[in-house]
CSV table of C-alpha atoms in Angstrom, one decimal:
chain,number,residue,atom,x,y,z
A,1266,MET,CA,0.3,-61.0,-55.1
A,1267,THR,CA,1.7,-60.8,-58.6
A,1268,GLU,CA,2.4,-57.7,-60.5
A,1269,SER,CA,0.8,-57.2,-63.9
A,1270,LYS,CA,1.7,-57.0,-66.6
A,1271,ASN,CA,-0.6,-55.3,-69.0
A,1272,TYR,CA,-2.3,-51.6,-68.4
A,1273,THR,CA,-6.0,-51.9,-66.2
A,1274,SER,CA,-9.2,-51.5,-68.6
A,1275,VAL,CA,-9.6,-47.6,-67.3
A,1276,ALA,CA,-6.1,-46.6,-67.5
A,1277,ILE,CA,-6.0,-48.4,-71.5
A,1278,ILE,CA,-9.4,-46.9,-72.2
A,1279,LEU,CA,-8.1,-43.3,-70.9
A,1280,HIS,CA,-5.3,-43.7,-72.7
A,1281,TRP,CA,-7.3,-44.1,-75.9
A,1282,VAL,CA,-10.2,-41.5,-75.5
A,1283,ILE,CA,-7.5,-38.8,-74.6
A,1284,ALA,CA,-5.2,-39.7,-77.6
A,1285,VAL,CA,-7.4,-39.4,-80.3
A,1286,LEU,CA,-9.7,-36.5,-78.7
A,1287,LEU,CA,-6.0,-34.7,-78.4
A,1288,ILE,CA,-4.5,-35.3,-81.6
A,1289,GLY,CA,-8.7,-34.6,-83.5
A,1290,MET,CA,-7.5,-31.0,-81.2
A,1291,VAL,CA,-4.6,-30.3,-82.8
A,1292,PHE,CA,-6.3,-30.7,-86.5
A,1293,TYR,CA,-9.6,-28.7,-85.6
A,1294,ALA,CA,-7.6,-26.2,-84.6
A,1295,TRP,CA,-5.8,-26.0,-88.2
A,1296,TYR,CA,-9.5,-26.3,-89.0
A,1297,MET,CA,-10.4,-22.8,-87.2
A,1298,ASP,CA,-7.9,-20.8,-87.6
A,1299,ASP,CA,-9.1,-21.8,-91.7
A,1300,LEU,CA,-12.5,-20.6,-90.9
A,1301,ARG,CA,-11.8,-17.9,-89.6
A,1302,GLY,CA,-9.9,-16.3,-91.8
A,1303,ALA,CA,-12.1,-17.2,-94.2
A,1304,LEU,CA,-14.8,-15.0,-92.1
A,1305,ARG,CA,-12.6,-12.1,-92.3
A,1306,LEU,CA,-12.1,-12.4,-95.8
A,1307,GLN,CA,-15.9,-13.1,-96.8
A,1308,THR,CA,-15.0,-16.3,-98.5
A,1309,GLU,CA,-16.8,-19.4,-98.6
A,1310,GLY,CA,-20.4,-18.5,-96.8
A,1311,VAL,CA,-18.6,-18.9,-93.6
A,1312,THR,CA,-20.7,-17.4,-91.3
A,1313,LEU,CA,-19.5,-16.1,-87.4
A,1314,ALA,CA,-22.3,-19.2,-85.7
A,1315,GLN,CA,-19.6,-21.1,-88.0
A,1316,VAL,CA,-17.0,-20.0,-86.4
A,1317,GLN,CA,-18.5,-19.1,-82.6
A,1318,PHE,CA,-20.2,-22.5,-83.1
A,1319,ALA,CA,-16.0,-24.8,-84.4
A,1320,TYR,CA,-14.4,-22.1,-81.0
A,1321,ASN,CA,-16.9,-23.2,-78.3
A,1322,SER,CA,-16.6,-26.6,-79.3
A,1323,HIS,CA,-12.7,-26.6,-79.5
A,1324,LYS,CA,-13.0,-25.2,-75.8
A,1325,THR,CA,-15.6,-27.9,-74.5
A,1326,VAL,CA,-13.4,-31.4,-75.7
A,1327,GLY,CA,-10.7,-29.2,-74.2
A,1328,MET,CA,-12.4,-28.7,-70.4
A,1329,ILE,CA,-13.4,-32.3,-71.8
A,1330,VAL,CA,-9.3,-33.3,-72.0
A,1331,LEU,CA,-8.3,-31.5,-68.4
A,1332,LEU,CA,-10.8,-33.8,-66.9
A,1333,LEU,CA,-10.2,-37.0,-68.0
A,1334,SER,CA,-6.9,-35.4,-67.6
A,1335,PHE,CA,-6.6,-35.4,-64.0
A,1336,VAL,CA,-9.0,-38.5,-64.5
A,1337,ARG,CA,-6.3,-40.1,-66.2
A,1338,LEU,CA,-3.1,-38.8,-63.3
A,1339,GLY,CA,-5.2,-39.0,-60.4
A,1340,TRP,CA,-5.6,-42.6,-61.6
A,1341,ARG,CA,-2.3,-43.7,-62.4
A,1342,PHE,CA,-1.5,-42.5,-59.1
A,1343,ALA,CA,-3.8,-45.1,-57.1
A,1344,HIS,CA,-2.8,-47.7,-59.5
A,1345,LYS,CA,0.6,-48.9,-60.4
A,1346,PRO,CA,1.3,-49.1,-64.1
A,1347,PRO,CA,3.2,-52.1,-65.1
A,1348,ALA,CA,7.1,-52.4,-64.9
A,1349,LEU,CA,9.3,-51.6,-68.0
A,1350,PRO,CA,10.3,-55.0,-69.9
A,1351,GLN,CA,13.9,-56.1,-67.6
A,1352,GLY,CA,15.8,-55.7,-71.2
A,1353,MET,CA,15.1,-51.8,-71.7
A,1354,ALA,CA,18.6,-49.6,-71.9
A,1355,GLY,CA,18.6,-46.8,-68.7
A,1356,TRP,CA,18.3,-44.6,-71.5
A,1357,GLU,CA,15.6,-46.2,-72.9
A,1358,LYS,CA,13.6,-46.0,-69.5
A,1359,LEU,CA,14.6,-42.7,-69.3
A,1360,ILE,CA,13.7,-41.3,-72.4
A,1361,ALA,CA,10.0,-43.7,-72.2
A,1362,ARG,CA,9.0,-41.5,-68.6
A,1363,SER,CA,10.5,-38.2,-70.0
A,1364,THR,CA,7.8,-39.0,-72.6
A,1365,HIS,CA,5.2,-39.8,-70.1
A,1366,ILE,CA,5.7,-36.5,-68.6
A,1367,GLY,CA,5.5,-34.6,-71.4
A,1368,PHE,CA,2.0,-35.8,-72.0
A,1369,TYR,CA,1.1,-35.4,-68.8
A,1370,VAL,CA,2.5,-31.7,-68.6
A,1371,LEU,CA,0.9,-31.1,-72.9
A,1372,MET,CA,-2.8,-33.3,-71.4
A,1373,ILE,CA,-2.7,-30.7,-68.5
A,1374,GLY,CA,-1.3,-27.5,-69.6
A,1375,MET,CA,-2.7,-27.1,-73.1
A,1376,PRO,CA,-6.1,-27.4,-71.5
A,1377,LEU,CA,-5.4,-24.9,-69.4
A,1378,LEU,CA,-2.7,-22.8,-71.2
A,1379,GLY,CA,-6.6,-22.2,-73.7
A,1380,TRP,CA,-9.0,-21.2,-71.0
A,1381,VAL,CA,-6.4,-18.3,-70.4
A,1382,ALA,CA,-6.4,-17.2,-73.7
A,1383,ALA,CA,-10.0,-17.5,-73.8
A,1384,SER,CA,-10.1,-16.1,-70.5
A,1385,THR,CA,-7.8,-12.9,-72.5
A,1386,THR,CA,-11.1,-12.6,-74.4
A,1387,THR,CA,-14.4,-10.5,-75.3
A,1388,ALA,CA,-16.9,-12.7,-76.5
A,1389,PRO,CA,-17.9,-15.5,-74.2
A,1390,SER,CA,-17.0,-19.1,-74.4
A,1391,MET,CA,-19.7,-20.9,-74.7
A,1392,MET,CA,-19.6,-25.0,-73.6
A,1393,PHE,CA,-21.3,-27.5,-75.6
A,1394,ASN,CA,-22.3,-24.6,-77.8
A,1395,ASN,CA,-25.3,-23.5,-74.7
A,1396,PRO,CA,-25.3,-19.5,-74.1
A,1397,ASP,CA,-27.0,-20.7,-70.5
A,1398,PHE,CA,-23.0,-22.5,-69.9
A,1399,ILE,CA,-20.6,-20.7,-69.5
A,1400,LEU,CA,-16.5,-21.2,-68.7
A,1401,PRO,CA,-15.6,-18.6,-66.7
A,1402,ARG,CA,-13.2,-16.7,-66.9
A,1403,LEU,CA,-9.9,-17.0,-65.2
A,1404,PRO,CA,-8.1,-13.8,-63.3
A,1405,VAL,CA,-5.4,-12.5,-65.9
A,1406,SER,CA,-4.5,-9.7,-67.8
A,1407,GLN,CA,-7.0,-8.4,-70.6
A,1408,ASP,CA,-4.0,-6.6,-72.3
A,1409,HIS,CA,-4.0,-7.9,-76.1
A,1410,ASP,CA,-0.2,-8.5,-76.3
A,1411,PHE,CA,-0.7,-11.0,-73.5
A,1412,HIS,CA,-3.7,-12.7,-75.8
A,1413,GLU,CA,-1.7,-13.2,-78.1
A,1414,LEU,CA,1.7,-14.4,-76.1
A,1415,VAL,CA,-0.4,-16.7,-74.5
A,1416,GLY,CA,-2.6,-18.1,-77.9
A,1417,GLU,CA,1.4,-18.7,-79.4
A,1418,ILE,CA,2.3,-21.2,-76.7
A,1419,HIS,CA,-1.0,-22.9,-77.4
A,1420,GLY,CA,-0.4,-22.9,-80.8
A,1421,LYS,CA,3.0,-24.2,-80.2
A,1422,GLY,CA,1.8,-26.6,-77.7
A,1423,GLY,CA,-0.1,-28.5,-81.1
A,1424,TRP,CA,3.2,-29.1,-82.6
A,1425,ALA,CA,4.3,-30.5,-79.4
A,1426,ILE,CA,1.8,-33.0,-79.3
A,1427,LEU,CA,2.2,-34.1,-82.8
A,1428,ILE,CA,5.9,-34.8,-82.1
A,1429,LEU,CA,5.4,-36.5,-79.1
A,1430,ALA,CA,2.2,-38.6,-80.3
A,1431,GLY,CA,5.1,-39.8,-83.4
A,1432,LEU,CA,7.5,-40.9,-81.6
A,1433,HIS,CA,6.1,-42.4,-79.2
A,1434,PHE,CA,3.9,-44.9,-81.5
A,1435,ALA,CA,7.4,-44.5,-83.3
A,1436,ALA,CA,8.7,-46.1,-80.2
A,1437,ALA,CA,6.0,-48.7,-79.5
A,1438,LEU,CA,6.5,-49.7,-83.0
A,1439,LYS,CA,10.4,-50.5,-82.3
A,1440,HIS,CA,9.4,-52.3,-79.1
A,1441,GLN,CA,6.5,-54.2,-80.8
A,1442,PHE,CA,8.7,-55.2,-83.8
A,1443,LEU,CA,12.5,-54.8,-83.8
A,1444,ASP,CA,12.3,-55.9,-80.0
A,1445,LYS,CA,9.7,-58.4,-79.9
A,1446,ASP,CA,8.9,-57.6,-75.9
A,1447,GLY,CA,5.2,-57.3,-76.5
A,1448,LEU,CA,5.1,-53.5,-74.8
A,1449,MET,CA,2.8,-53.0,-77.5
A,1450,GLY,CA,0.4,-55.7,-75.9
A,1451,ARG,CA,0.0,-53.9,-73.0
A,1452,MET,CA,-2.0,-51.2,-74.2
A,1453,LEU,CA,-3.6,-52.8,-76.9
A,1454,PRO,CA,-4.6,-56.7,-74.9
A,1455,PHE,CA,-5.8,-57.9,-78.7
A,1456,MET,CA,-2.0,-57.8,-79.5
A,1457,LYS,CA,0.4,-60.4,-78.6
A,1458,GLY,CA,3.9,-59.8,-77.5
């Protein structure tokens, strides 16, 4: 049995869906902050219902990302990913592995941190903005300082996602156009090596 040079279709779909959701969530979080700020200043006709909808949507997508990330992790354990190109230097392989571990930490850690932050407030977290589908609270401190700390870490995690994604994309371009080793084709099957 020969080892595939490409990821499985399931791995590819999970990769791109989670990538779009994660990066989209960072920009959506900035929009939510602007919306909340506008509500505090009572400007631009922003309503409490709009802010609640935005936050509930963010939490819902966060839980979807968490679920998909566990599915992706399970799939990766059950289906060996293709080997890195033989010509890659040891330091490149180390960075590639570290980047993938970093992504898994963020894909799972960010939704969990968001869930912790949501559990430190009195506002209910309505999945799909449905009052009949409340996200259970985690047994964490209701202390305001703890809420602020978790929220700050969660916010900085957004920057970590963007930085890691940028590095990942730059490395993919390097491999495709400088090294010409066909690495991008493993996640974009329509591309030639």
